[in-house]
Structures are given as structure tokens and as C-alpha cells.
PDB file of C-alpha atoms in Angstrom:
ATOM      1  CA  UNK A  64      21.763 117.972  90.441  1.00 46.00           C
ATOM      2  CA  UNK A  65      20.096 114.689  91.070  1.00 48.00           C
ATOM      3  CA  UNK A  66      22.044 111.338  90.120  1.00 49.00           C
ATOM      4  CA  UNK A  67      19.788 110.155  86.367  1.00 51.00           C
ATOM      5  CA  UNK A  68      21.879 106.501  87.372  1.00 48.00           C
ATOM      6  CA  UNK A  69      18.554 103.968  87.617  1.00 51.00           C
ATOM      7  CA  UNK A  70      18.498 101.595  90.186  1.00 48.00           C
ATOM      8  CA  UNK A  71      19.844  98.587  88.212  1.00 47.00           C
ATOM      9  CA  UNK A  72      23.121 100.567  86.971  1.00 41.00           C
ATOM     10  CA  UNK A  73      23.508 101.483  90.617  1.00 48.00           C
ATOM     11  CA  UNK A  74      23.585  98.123  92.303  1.00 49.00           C
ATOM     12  CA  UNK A  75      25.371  96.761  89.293  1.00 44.00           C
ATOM     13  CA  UNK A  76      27.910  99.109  90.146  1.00 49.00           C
ATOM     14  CA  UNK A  77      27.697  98.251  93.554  1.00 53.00           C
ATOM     15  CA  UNK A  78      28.485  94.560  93.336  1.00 45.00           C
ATOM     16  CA  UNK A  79      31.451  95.578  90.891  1.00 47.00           C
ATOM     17  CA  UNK A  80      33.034  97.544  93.592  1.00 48.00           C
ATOM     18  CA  UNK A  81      31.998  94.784  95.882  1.00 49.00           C
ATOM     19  CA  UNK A  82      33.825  91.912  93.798  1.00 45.00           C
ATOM     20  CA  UNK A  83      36.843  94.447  93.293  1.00 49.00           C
ATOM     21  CA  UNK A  84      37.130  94.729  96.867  1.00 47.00           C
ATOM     22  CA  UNK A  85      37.137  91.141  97.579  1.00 44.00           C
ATOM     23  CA  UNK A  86      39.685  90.017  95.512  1.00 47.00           C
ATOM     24  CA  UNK A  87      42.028  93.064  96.461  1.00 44.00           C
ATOM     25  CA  UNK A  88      42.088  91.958 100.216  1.00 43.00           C
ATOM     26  CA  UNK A  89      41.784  88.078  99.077  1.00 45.00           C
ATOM     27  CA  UNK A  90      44.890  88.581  97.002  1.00 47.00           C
ATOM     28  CA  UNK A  91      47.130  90.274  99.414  1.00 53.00           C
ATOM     29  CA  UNK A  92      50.091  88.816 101.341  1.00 63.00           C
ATOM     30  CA  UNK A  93      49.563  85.965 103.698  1.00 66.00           C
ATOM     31  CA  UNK A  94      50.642  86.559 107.223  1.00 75.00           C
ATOM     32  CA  UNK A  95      53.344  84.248 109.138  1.00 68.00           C
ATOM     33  CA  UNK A  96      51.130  82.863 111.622  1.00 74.00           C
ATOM     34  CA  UNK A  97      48.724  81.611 109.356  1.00 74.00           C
ATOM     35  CA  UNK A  98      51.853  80.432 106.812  1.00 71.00           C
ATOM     36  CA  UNK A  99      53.196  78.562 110.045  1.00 68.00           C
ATOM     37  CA  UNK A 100      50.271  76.971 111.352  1.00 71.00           C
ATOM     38  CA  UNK A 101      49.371  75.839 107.713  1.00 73.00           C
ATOM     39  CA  UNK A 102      52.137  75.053 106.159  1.00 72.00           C
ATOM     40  CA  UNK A 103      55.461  74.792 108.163  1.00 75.00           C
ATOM     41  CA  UNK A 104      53.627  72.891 111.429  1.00 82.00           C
ATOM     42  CA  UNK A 105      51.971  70.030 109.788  1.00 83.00           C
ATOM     43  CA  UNK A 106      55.001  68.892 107.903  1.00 80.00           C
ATOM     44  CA  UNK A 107      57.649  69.510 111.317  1.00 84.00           C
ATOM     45  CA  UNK A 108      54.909  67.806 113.111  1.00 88.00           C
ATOM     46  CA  UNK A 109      54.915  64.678 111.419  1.00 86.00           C
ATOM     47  CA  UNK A 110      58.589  64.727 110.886  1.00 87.00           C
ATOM     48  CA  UNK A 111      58.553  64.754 114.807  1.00 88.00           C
ATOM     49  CA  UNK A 112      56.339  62.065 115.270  1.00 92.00           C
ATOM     50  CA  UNK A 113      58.051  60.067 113.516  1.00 88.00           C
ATOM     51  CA  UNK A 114      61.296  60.121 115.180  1.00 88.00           C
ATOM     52  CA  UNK A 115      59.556  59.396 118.175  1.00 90.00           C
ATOM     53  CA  UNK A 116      57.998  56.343 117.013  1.00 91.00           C
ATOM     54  CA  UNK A 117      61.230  55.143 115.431  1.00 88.00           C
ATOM     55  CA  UNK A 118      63.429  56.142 118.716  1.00 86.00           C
ATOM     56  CA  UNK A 119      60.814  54.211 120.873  1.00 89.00           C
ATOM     57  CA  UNK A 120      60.632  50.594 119.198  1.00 85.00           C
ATOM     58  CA  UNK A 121      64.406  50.667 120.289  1.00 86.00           C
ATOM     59  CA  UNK A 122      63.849  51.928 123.346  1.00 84.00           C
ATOM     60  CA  UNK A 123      61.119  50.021 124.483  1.00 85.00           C
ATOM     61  CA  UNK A 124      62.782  46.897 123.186  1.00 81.00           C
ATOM     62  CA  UNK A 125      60.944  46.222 120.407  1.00 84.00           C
ATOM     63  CA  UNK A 126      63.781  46.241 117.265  1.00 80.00           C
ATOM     64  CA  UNK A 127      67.008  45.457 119.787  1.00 77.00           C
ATOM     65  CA  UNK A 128      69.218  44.668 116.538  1.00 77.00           C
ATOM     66  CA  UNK A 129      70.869  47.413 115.504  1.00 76.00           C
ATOM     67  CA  UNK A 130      71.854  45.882 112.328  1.00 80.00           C
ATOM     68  CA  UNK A 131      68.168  45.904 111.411  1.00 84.00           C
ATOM     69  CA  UNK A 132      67.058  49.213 112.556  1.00 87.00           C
ATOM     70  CA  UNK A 133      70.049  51.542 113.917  1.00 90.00           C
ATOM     71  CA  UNK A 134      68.739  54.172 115.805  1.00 89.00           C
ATOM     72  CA  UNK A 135      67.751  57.909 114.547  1.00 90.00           C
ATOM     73  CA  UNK A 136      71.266  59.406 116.395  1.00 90.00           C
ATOM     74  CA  UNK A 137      73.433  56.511 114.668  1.00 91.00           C
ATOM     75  CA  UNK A 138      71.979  58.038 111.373  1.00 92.00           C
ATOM     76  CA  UNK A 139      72.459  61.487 112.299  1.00 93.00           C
ATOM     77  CA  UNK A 140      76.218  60.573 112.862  1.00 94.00           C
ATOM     78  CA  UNK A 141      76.153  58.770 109.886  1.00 94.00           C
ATOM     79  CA  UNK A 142      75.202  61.630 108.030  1.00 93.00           C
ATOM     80  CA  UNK A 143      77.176  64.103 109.822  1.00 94.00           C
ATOM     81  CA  UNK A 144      80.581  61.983 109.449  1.00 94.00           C
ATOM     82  CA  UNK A 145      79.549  62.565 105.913  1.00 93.00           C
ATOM     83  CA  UNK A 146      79.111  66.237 106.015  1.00 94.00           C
ATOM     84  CA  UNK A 147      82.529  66.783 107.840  1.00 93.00           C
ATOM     85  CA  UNK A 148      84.230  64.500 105.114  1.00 92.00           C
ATOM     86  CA  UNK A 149      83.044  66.578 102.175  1.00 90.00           C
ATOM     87  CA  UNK A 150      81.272  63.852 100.456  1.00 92.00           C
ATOM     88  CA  UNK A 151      78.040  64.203 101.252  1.00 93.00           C
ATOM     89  CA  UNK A 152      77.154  66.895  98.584  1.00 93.00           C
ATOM     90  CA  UNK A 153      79.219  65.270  96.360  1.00 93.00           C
ATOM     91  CA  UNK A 154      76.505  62.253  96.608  1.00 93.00           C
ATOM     92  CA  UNK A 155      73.901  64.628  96.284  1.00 94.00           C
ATOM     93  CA  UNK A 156      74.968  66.726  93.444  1.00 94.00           C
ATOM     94  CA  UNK A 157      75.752  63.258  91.079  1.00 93.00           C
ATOM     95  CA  UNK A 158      72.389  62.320  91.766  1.00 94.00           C
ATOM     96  CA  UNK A 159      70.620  65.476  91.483  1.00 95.00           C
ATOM     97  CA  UNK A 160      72.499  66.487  88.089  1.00 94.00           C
ATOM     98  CA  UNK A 161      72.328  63.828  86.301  1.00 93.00           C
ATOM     99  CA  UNK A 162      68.649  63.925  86.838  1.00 93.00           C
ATOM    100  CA  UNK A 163      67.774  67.215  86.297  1.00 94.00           C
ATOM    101  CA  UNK A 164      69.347  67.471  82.803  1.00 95.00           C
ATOM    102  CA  UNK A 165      67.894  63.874  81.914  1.00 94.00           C
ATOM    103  CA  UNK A 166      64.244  65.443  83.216  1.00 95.00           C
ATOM    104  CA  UNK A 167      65.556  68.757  80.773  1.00 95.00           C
ATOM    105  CA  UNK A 168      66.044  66.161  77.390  1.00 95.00           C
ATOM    106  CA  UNK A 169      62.720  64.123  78.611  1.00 95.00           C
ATOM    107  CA  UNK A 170      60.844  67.839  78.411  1.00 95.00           C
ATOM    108  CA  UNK A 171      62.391  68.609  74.937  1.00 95.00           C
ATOM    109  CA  UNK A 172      61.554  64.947  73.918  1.00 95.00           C
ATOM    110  CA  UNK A 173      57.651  64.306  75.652  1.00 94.00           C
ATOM    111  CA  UNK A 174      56.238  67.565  74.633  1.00 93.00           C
ATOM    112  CA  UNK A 175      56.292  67.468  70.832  1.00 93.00           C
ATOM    113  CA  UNK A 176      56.181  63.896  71.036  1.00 94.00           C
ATOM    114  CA  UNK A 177      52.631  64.514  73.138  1.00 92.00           C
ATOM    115  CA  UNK A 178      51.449  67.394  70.952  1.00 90.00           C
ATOM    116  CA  UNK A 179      51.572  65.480  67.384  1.00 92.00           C
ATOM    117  CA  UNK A 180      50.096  62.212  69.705  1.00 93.00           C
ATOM    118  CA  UNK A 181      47.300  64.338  70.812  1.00 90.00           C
ATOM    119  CA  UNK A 182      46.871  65.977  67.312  1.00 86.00           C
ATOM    120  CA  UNK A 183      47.105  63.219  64.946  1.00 88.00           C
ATOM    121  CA  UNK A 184      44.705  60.582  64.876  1.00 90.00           C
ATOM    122  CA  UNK A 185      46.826  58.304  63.016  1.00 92.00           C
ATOM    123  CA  UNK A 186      49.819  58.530  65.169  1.00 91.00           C
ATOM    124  CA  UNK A 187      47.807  58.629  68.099  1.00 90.00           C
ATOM    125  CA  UNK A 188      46.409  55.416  66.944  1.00 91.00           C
ATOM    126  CA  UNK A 189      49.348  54.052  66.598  1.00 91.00           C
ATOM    127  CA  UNK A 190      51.658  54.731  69.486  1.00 90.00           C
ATOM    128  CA  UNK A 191      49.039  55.702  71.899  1.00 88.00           C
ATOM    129  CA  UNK A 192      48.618  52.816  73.431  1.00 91.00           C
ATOM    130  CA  UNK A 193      52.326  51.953  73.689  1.00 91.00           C
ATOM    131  CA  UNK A 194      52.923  55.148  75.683  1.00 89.00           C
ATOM    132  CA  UNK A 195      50.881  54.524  78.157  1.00 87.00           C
ATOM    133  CA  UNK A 196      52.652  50.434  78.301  1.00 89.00           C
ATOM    134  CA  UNK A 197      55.788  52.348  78.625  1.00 87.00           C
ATOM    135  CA  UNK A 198      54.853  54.240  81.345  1.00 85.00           C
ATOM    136  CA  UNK A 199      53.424  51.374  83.468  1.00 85.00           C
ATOM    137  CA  UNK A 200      56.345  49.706  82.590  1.00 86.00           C
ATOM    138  CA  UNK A 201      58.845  49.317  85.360  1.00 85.00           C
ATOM    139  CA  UNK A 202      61.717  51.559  84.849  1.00 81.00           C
ATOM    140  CA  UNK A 203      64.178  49.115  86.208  1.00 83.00           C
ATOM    141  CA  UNK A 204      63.313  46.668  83.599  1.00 88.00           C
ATOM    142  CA  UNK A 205      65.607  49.411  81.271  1.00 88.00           C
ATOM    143  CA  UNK A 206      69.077  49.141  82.859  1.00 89.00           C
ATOM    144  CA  UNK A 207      69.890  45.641  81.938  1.00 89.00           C
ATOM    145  CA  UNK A 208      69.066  46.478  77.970  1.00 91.00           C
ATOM    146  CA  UNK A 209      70.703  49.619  78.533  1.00 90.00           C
ATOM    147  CA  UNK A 210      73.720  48.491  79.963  1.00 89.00           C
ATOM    148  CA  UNK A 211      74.539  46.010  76.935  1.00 90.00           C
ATOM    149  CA  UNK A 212      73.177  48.549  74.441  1.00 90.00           C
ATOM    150  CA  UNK A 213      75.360  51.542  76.485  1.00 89.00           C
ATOM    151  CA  UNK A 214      77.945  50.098  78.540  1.00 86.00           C
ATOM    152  CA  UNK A 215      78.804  51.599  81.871  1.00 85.00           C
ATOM    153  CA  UNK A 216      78.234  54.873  81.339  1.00 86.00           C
ATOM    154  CA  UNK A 217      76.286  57.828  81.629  1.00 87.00           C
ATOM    155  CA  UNK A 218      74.752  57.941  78.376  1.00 90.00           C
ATOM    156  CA  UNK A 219      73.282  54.575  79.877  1.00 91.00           C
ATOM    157  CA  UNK A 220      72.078  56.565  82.822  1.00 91.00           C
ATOM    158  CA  UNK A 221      70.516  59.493  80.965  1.00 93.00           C
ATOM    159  CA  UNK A 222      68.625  56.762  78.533  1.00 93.00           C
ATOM    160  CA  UNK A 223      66.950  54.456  81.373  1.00 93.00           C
ATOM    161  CA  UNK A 224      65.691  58.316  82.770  1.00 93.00           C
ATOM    162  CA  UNK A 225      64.625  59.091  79.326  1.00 93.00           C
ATOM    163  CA  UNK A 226      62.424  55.494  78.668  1.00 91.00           C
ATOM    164  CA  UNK A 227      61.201  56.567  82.476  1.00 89.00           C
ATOM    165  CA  UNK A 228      60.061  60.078  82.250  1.00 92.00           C
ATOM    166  CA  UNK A 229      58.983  61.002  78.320  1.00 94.00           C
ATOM    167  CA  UNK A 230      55.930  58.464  78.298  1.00 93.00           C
ATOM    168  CA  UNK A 231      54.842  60.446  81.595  1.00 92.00           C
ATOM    169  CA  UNK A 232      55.261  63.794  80.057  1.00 94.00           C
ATOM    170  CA  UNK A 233      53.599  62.637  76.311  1.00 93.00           C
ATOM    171  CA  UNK A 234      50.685  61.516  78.194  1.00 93.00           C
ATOM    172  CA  UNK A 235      50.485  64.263  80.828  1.00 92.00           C
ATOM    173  CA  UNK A 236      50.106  66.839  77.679  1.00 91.00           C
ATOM    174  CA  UNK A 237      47.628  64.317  75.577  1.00 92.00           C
ATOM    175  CA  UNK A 238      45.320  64.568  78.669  1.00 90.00           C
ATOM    176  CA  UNK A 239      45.961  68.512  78.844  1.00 88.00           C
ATOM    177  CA  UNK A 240      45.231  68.427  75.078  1.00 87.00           C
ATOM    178  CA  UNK A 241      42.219  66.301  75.669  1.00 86.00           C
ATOM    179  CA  UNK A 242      40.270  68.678  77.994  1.00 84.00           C
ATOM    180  CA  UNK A 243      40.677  71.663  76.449  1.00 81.00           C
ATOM    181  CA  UNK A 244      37.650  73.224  75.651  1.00 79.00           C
ATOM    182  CA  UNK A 245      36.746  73.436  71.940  1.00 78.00           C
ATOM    183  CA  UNK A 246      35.546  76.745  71.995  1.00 79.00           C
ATOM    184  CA  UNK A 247      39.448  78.231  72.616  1.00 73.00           C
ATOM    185  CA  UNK A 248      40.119  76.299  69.438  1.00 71.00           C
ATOM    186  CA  UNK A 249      37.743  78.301  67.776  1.00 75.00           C
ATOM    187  CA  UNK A 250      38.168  81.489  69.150  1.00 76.00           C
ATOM    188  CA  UNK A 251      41.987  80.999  68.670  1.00 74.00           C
ATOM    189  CA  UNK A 252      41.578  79.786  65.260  1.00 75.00           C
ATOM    190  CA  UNK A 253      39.179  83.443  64.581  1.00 75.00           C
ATOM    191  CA  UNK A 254      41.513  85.743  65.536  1.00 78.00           C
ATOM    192  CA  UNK A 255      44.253  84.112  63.179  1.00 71.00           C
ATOM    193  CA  UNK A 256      46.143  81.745  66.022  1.00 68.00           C
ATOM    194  CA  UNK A 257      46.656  78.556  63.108  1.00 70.00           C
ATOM    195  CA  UNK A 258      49.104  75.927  63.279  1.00 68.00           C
ATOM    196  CA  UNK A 259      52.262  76.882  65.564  1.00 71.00           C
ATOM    197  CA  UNK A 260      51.232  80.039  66.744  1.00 72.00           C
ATOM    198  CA  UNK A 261      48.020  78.104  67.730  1.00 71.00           C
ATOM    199  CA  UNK A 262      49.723  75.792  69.646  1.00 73.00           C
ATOM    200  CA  UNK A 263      52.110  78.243  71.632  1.00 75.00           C
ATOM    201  CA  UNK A 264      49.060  80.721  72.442  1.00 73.00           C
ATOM    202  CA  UNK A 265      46.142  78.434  72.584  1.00 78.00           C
ATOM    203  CA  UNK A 266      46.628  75.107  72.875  1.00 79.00           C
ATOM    204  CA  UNK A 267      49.858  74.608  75.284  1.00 80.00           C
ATOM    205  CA  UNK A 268      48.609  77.513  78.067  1.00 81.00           C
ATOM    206  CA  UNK A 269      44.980  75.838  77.816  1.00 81.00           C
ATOM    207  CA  UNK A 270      46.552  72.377  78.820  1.00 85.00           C
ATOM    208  CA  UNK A 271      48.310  73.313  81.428  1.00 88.00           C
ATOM    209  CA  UNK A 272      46.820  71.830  84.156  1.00 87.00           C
ATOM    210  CA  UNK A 273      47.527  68.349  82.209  1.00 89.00           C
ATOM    211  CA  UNK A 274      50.938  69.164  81.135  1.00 91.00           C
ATOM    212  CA  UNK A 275      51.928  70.211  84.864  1.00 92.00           C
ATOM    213  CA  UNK A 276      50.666  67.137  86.388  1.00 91.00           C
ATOM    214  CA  UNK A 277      52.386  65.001  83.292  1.00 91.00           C
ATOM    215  CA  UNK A 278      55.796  66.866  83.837  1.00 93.00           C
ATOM    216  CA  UNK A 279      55.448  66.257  88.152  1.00 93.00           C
ATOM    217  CA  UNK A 280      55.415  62.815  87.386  1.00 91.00           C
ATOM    218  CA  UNK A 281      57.702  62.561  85.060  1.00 91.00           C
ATOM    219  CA  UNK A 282      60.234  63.745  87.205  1.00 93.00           C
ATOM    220  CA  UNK A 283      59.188  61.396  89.638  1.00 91.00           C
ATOM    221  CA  UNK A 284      59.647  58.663  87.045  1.00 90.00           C
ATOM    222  CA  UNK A 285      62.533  60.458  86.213  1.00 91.00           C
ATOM    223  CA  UNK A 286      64.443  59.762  89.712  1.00 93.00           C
ATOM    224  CA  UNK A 287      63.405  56.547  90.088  1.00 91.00           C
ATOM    225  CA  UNK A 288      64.368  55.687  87.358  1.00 90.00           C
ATOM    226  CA  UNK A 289      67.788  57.107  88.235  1.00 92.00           C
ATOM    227  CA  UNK A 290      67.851  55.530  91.089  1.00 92.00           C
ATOM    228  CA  UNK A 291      67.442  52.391  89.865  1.00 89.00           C
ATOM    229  CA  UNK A 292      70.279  52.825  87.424  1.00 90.00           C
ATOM    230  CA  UNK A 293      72.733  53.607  90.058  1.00 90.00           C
ATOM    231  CA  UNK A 294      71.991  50.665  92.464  1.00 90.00           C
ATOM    232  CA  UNK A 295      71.982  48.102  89.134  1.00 87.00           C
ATOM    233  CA  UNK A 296      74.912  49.683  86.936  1.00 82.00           C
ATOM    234  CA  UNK A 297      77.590  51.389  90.024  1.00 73.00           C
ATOM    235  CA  UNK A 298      81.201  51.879  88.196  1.00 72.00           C
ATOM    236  CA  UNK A 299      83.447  53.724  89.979  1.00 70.00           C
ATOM    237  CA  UNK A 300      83.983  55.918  87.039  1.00 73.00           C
ATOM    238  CA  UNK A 301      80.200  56.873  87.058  1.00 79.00           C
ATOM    239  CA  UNK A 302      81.281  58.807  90.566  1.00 82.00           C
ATOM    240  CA  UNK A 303      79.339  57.696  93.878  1.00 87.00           C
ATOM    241  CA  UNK A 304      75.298  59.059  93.447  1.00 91.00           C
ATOM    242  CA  UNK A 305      72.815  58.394  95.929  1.00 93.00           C
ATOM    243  CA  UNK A 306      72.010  55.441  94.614  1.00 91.00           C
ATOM    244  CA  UNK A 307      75.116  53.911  94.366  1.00 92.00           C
ATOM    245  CA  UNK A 308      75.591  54.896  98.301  1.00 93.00           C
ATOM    246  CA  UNK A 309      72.547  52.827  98.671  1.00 92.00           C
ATOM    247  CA  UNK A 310      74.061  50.244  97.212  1.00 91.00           C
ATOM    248  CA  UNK A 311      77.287  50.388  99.178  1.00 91.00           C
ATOM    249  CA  UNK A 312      75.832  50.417 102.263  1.00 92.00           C
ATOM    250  CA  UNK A 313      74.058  47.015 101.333  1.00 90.00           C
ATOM    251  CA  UNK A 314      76.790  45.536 100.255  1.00 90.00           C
ATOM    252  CA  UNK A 315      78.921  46.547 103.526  1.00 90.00           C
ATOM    253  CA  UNK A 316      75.475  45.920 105.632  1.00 89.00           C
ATOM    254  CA  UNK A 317      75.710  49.200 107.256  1.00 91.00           C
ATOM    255  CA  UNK A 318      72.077  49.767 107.964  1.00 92.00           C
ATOM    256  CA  UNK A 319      72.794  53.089 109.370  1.00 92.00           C
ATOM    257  CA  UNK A 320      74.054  54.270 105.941  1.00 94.00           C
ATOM    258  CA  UNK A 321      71.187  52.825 104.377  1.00 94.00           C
ATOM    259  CA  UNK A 322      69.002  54.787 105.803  1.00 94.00           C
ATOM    260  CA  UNK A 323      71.551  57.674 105.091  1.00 94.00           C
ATOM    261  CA  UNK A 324      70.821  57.173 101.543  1.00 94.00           C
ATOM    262  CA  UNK A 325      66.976  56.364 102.165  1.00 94.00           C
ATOM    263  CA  UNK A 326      66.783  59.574 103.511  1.00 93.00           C
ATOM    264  CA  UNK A 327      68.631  61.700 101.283  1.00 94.00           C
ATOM    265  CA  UNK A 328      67.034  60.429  98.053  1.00 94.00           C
ATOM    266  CA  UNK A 329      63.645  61.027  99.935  1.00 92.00           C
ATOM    267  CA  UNK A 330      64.671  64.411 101.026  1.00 92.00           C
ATOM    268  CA  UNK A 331      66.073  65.266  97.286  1.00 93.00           C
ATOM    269  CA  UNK A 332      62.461  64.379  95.870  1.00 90.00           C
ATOM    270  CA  UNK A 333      60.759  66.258  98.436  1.00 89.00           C
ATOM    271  CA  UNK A 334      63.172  69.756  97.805  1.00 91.00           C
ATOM    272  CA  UNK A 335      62.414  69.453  93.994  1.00 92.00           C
ATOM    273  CA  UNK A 336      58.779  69.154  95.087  1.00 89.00           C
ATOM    274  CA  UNK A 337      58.655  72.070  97.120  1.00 87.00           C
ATOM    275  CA  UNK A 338      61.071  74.295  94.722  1.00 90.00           C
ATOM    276  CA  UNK A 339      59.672  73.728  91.839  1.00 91.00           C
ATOM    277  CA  UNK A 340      56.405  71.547  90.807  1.00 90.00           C
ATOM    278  CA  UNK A 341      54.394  73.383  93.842  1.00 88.00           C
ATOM    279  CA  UNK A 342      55.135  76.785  92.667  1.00 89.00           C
ATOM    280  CA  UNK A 343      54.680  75.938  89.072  1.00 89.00           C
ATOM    281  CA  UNK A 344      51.299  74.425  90.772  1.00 87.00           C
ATOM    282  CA  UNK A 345      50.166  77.646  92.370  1.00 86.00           C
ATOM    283  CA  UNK A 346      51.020  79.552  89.223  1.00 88.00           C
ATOM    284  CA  UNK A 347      48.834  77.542  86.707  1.00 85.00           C
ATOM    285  CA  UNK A 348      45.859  77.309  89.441  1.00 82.00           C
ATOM    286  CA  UNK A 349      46.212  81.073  90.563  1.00 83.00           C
ATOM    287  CA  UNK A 350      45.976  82.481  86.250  1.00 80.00           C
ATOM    288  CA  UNK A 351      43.070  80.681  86.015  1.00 75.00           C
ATOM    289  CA  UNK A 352      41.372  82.201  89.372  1.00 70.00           C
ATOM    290  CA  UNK A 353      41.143  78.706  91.188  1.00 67.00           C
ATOM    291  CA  UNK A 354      43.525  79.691  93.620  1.00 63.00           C
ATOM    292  CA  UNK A 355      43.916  83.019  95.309  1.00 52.00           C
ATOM    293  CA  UNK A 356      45.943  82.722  98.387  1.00 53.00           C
ATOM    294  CA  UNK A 357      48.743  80.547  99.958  1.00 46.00           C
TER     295      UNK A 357
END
């Protein structure tokens, strides 16, 4: 029996079949070579290059004070002494807890906070403006206020985080908020998706994008601002963070523990990074079909 299919509804189905096709072997899994080459190499590479560099302006003469630069092995045995003594992720986990939950309470503070500031005219006439002050605000300029307001503790630590990060995140959904296109709103508001239901199925998964990049750097706020604390306000019954190392090792001028603490906070802001902002990345960029693979 001959096909009664004209040619239109065949080439239509054609490039349908064509399109499914492409995105079934664009979406499959990534091979290891190409995940290595990509994405491990680059970052080992530089790491590499970097040690050379830093291992040759003391060997070539260049920094001869070790009480300046120390060289990459003095740090390694800096950090391994560490290790071996058990206190090493003790220094990390003080740090690294303290900020998480203070990034948890700047979430569950910044996100209403930015949704009835990018919903309200009135308020976001208001206190618009001083969001974004606060958040080009220095965060150590916090510790001394909180210190007097506090005292020595870590309630003082957990606000000076707070006055860091929730500006970030309150802005980061406004701007979400902002770009939204008004035609969700509408189609939203049509099929019955009003007031809070509106907002959990329309508004917050629209702003994403905004709200992603808002929260990313308000944890970076977040553990600088943490940082800062601990250098500034270090009691011994606060427990020894990263920063507080930091500020130990200035105070004994051991430039080789330092750059133990250098490296550790860098390396802490670099795992969080790569555990859990570039994931949450990928996510948000792959539902919305801007990102297949990788």
C-alpha cells in the first residue's frame, strides 16, 4: 500500500528523529580522556607550574630569606607535622562549620528578604539601595561592632558572616527576579499559580540563574567574612580555625605556617567550589538546555 504521508510530514518527521538523535548521543556519558584532558590537566598543570616558579626564586637566589618566603618542602612539612599531630582537621573543621551553618541562616535570611525586595516597590525603594551598600561594604569593618555588641563568642562569629553573606544572596535573587520573563508570570498566574504557590513554581525556578550566582557569592562573602573574624576576634575558647592559625603564625613569624593557613583556607574555598556551587551550576544550566555535556 503506498505511504499517503506528503512530503512536508515526512521531512518534518525526519528532522524530529534527527534532533532526537542528537541529543541522545550529546547527552550520554563523557569519556575519561576527554574528562582528563579538560578538566583534571589544566588545573594539575597550573598547580605544577606554580611550584616550580615558587621552588626556583629560592633556588636561583632570588628570595634567599627564608623568613620571607620558606620554601614549598618547608610547607609541606609544615603541613604534614600537622597532619601527624591530629590538628590539622581540627583547624579545618572549626573553620568549615562554623561557616557552613552561618551560609545555612544567611540562605533562610537573604531569600525572603530578596523575594519581598524584588516584589515590593515600596520596600524595594527603601532598602534597596542599602543592600547593595552592605554588600560593598567591607566585611571586616563588622567584627569590631560585633565584638562589643557580642563579646568573644561565636554568636559574634555567625553575625559578622551573616552582615557578609545575606546582602549577596538578597541581591543575587532581586536580579534573578528581575530577568524573569513576564510571560511565566502570566502563564503561571493562568493556570492558578497566585501568591506562594506562584513563587515556589514560577518565580524561584525562573530565577535561578540569579539566585545561584547570588548564593556562590555569598558564600564567598560568607568565608571571608569568617576569616576575618577569626584573625580580629581569636579567644582560645572560640577553638583554633583557620583563621586564627593565620593569625598565630604571624604573631610567632613562622612564614612557613602562614602559608600553611594561606593554603588551606584557599584549598577549603576551592573544595566547596567544586562540591557544591559547580554542580548546582551544571544543574540549573543543563534544565534549561544551555548545557548538555561535562
Amino acid at each position: 500500500m503506498a505511504s499517503t504521508e506528503t512530503p512536508q510530514v515526512q521531512d518534518a518527521g525526519s528532522v524530529e528523529a534527527g534532533l532526537d538523535a542528537l541529543e541522545t548521543s550529546a547527552t550520554g556519558r563523557t569519556p575519561f580522556r576527554q574528562t582528563l584532558v579538560q578538566k583534571i590537566l589544566p588545573p594539575l598543570t597550573a598547580i605544577v607550574l606554580v611550584l616550580l616558579i615558587w621552588q626556583g626564586l629560592i633556588t636561583f637566589g632570588i628570595v634567599d630569606d627564608p623568613t620571607k618566603l620558606p620554601s614549598p618542602g618547608d610547607v609541606w612539612h609544615v603541613v604534614r607535622r600537622s597532619w601527624l599531630e591530629g590538628t590539622l582537621l581540627g583547624y579545618i573543621w572549626t573553620s568549615v562549620s562554623r561557616g557552613l551553618l552561618g551560609f545555612c541562616l544567611a540562605l533562610l535570611i537573604g531569600t525572603p528578604l530578596g523575594l519581598v525586595v524584588a516584589r515590593v516597590r515600596f520596600v524595594r525603594a527603601a532598602i534597596g539601595p542599602i543592600l547593595s551598600g552592605l554588600q560593598s561594604l567591607p566585611s571586616v569593618a563588622w567584627v569590631p561592632p560585633a565584638v562589643i555588641w557580642l563579646g568573644l563568642n561565636n554568636s559574634m562569629m555567625y553575625a559578622v558572616i551573616l552582615l557578609g553573606a545575606v546582602p549577596s544572596i538578597a541581591n543575587g535573587l532581586v536580579s534573578g527576579v528581575d530577568q524573569v520573563p513576564p510571560l511565566f508570570l502570566r502563564a503561571g498566574r493562568t493556570m492558578g499559580a497566585t501568591g506562594l504557590r506562584g513563587t515556589w513554581h514560577v518565580t524561584l525556578p525562573a530565577a535561578l540563574p540569579g539566585y545561584v550566582a547570588g548564593m556562590k557569592q555569598g558564600w564567598a562573602f560568607s568565608w571571608r567574612s569568617l576569616m576575618a573574624a577569626e584573625i580580629i576576634a581569636s579567644f582560645p575558647d572560640l577553638g583554633v580555625g583557620l583563621g586564627q592559625l593565620l593569625e598565630n603564625a604571624r604573631t610567632a613569624s613562622d612564614m612557613a605556617m602562614v602559608f600553611e593557613a594561606i593554603l588551606l583556607i584557599l584549598f577549603v574555598g576551592i573544595a566547596i567550589d567544586l562540591l557544591i556551587f559547580s554542580p548546582l551550576e551544571r544543574w540549573v544550566l543543563r534544565s534549561r538546555g544551555l548545557l548538555v555535556k561535562g
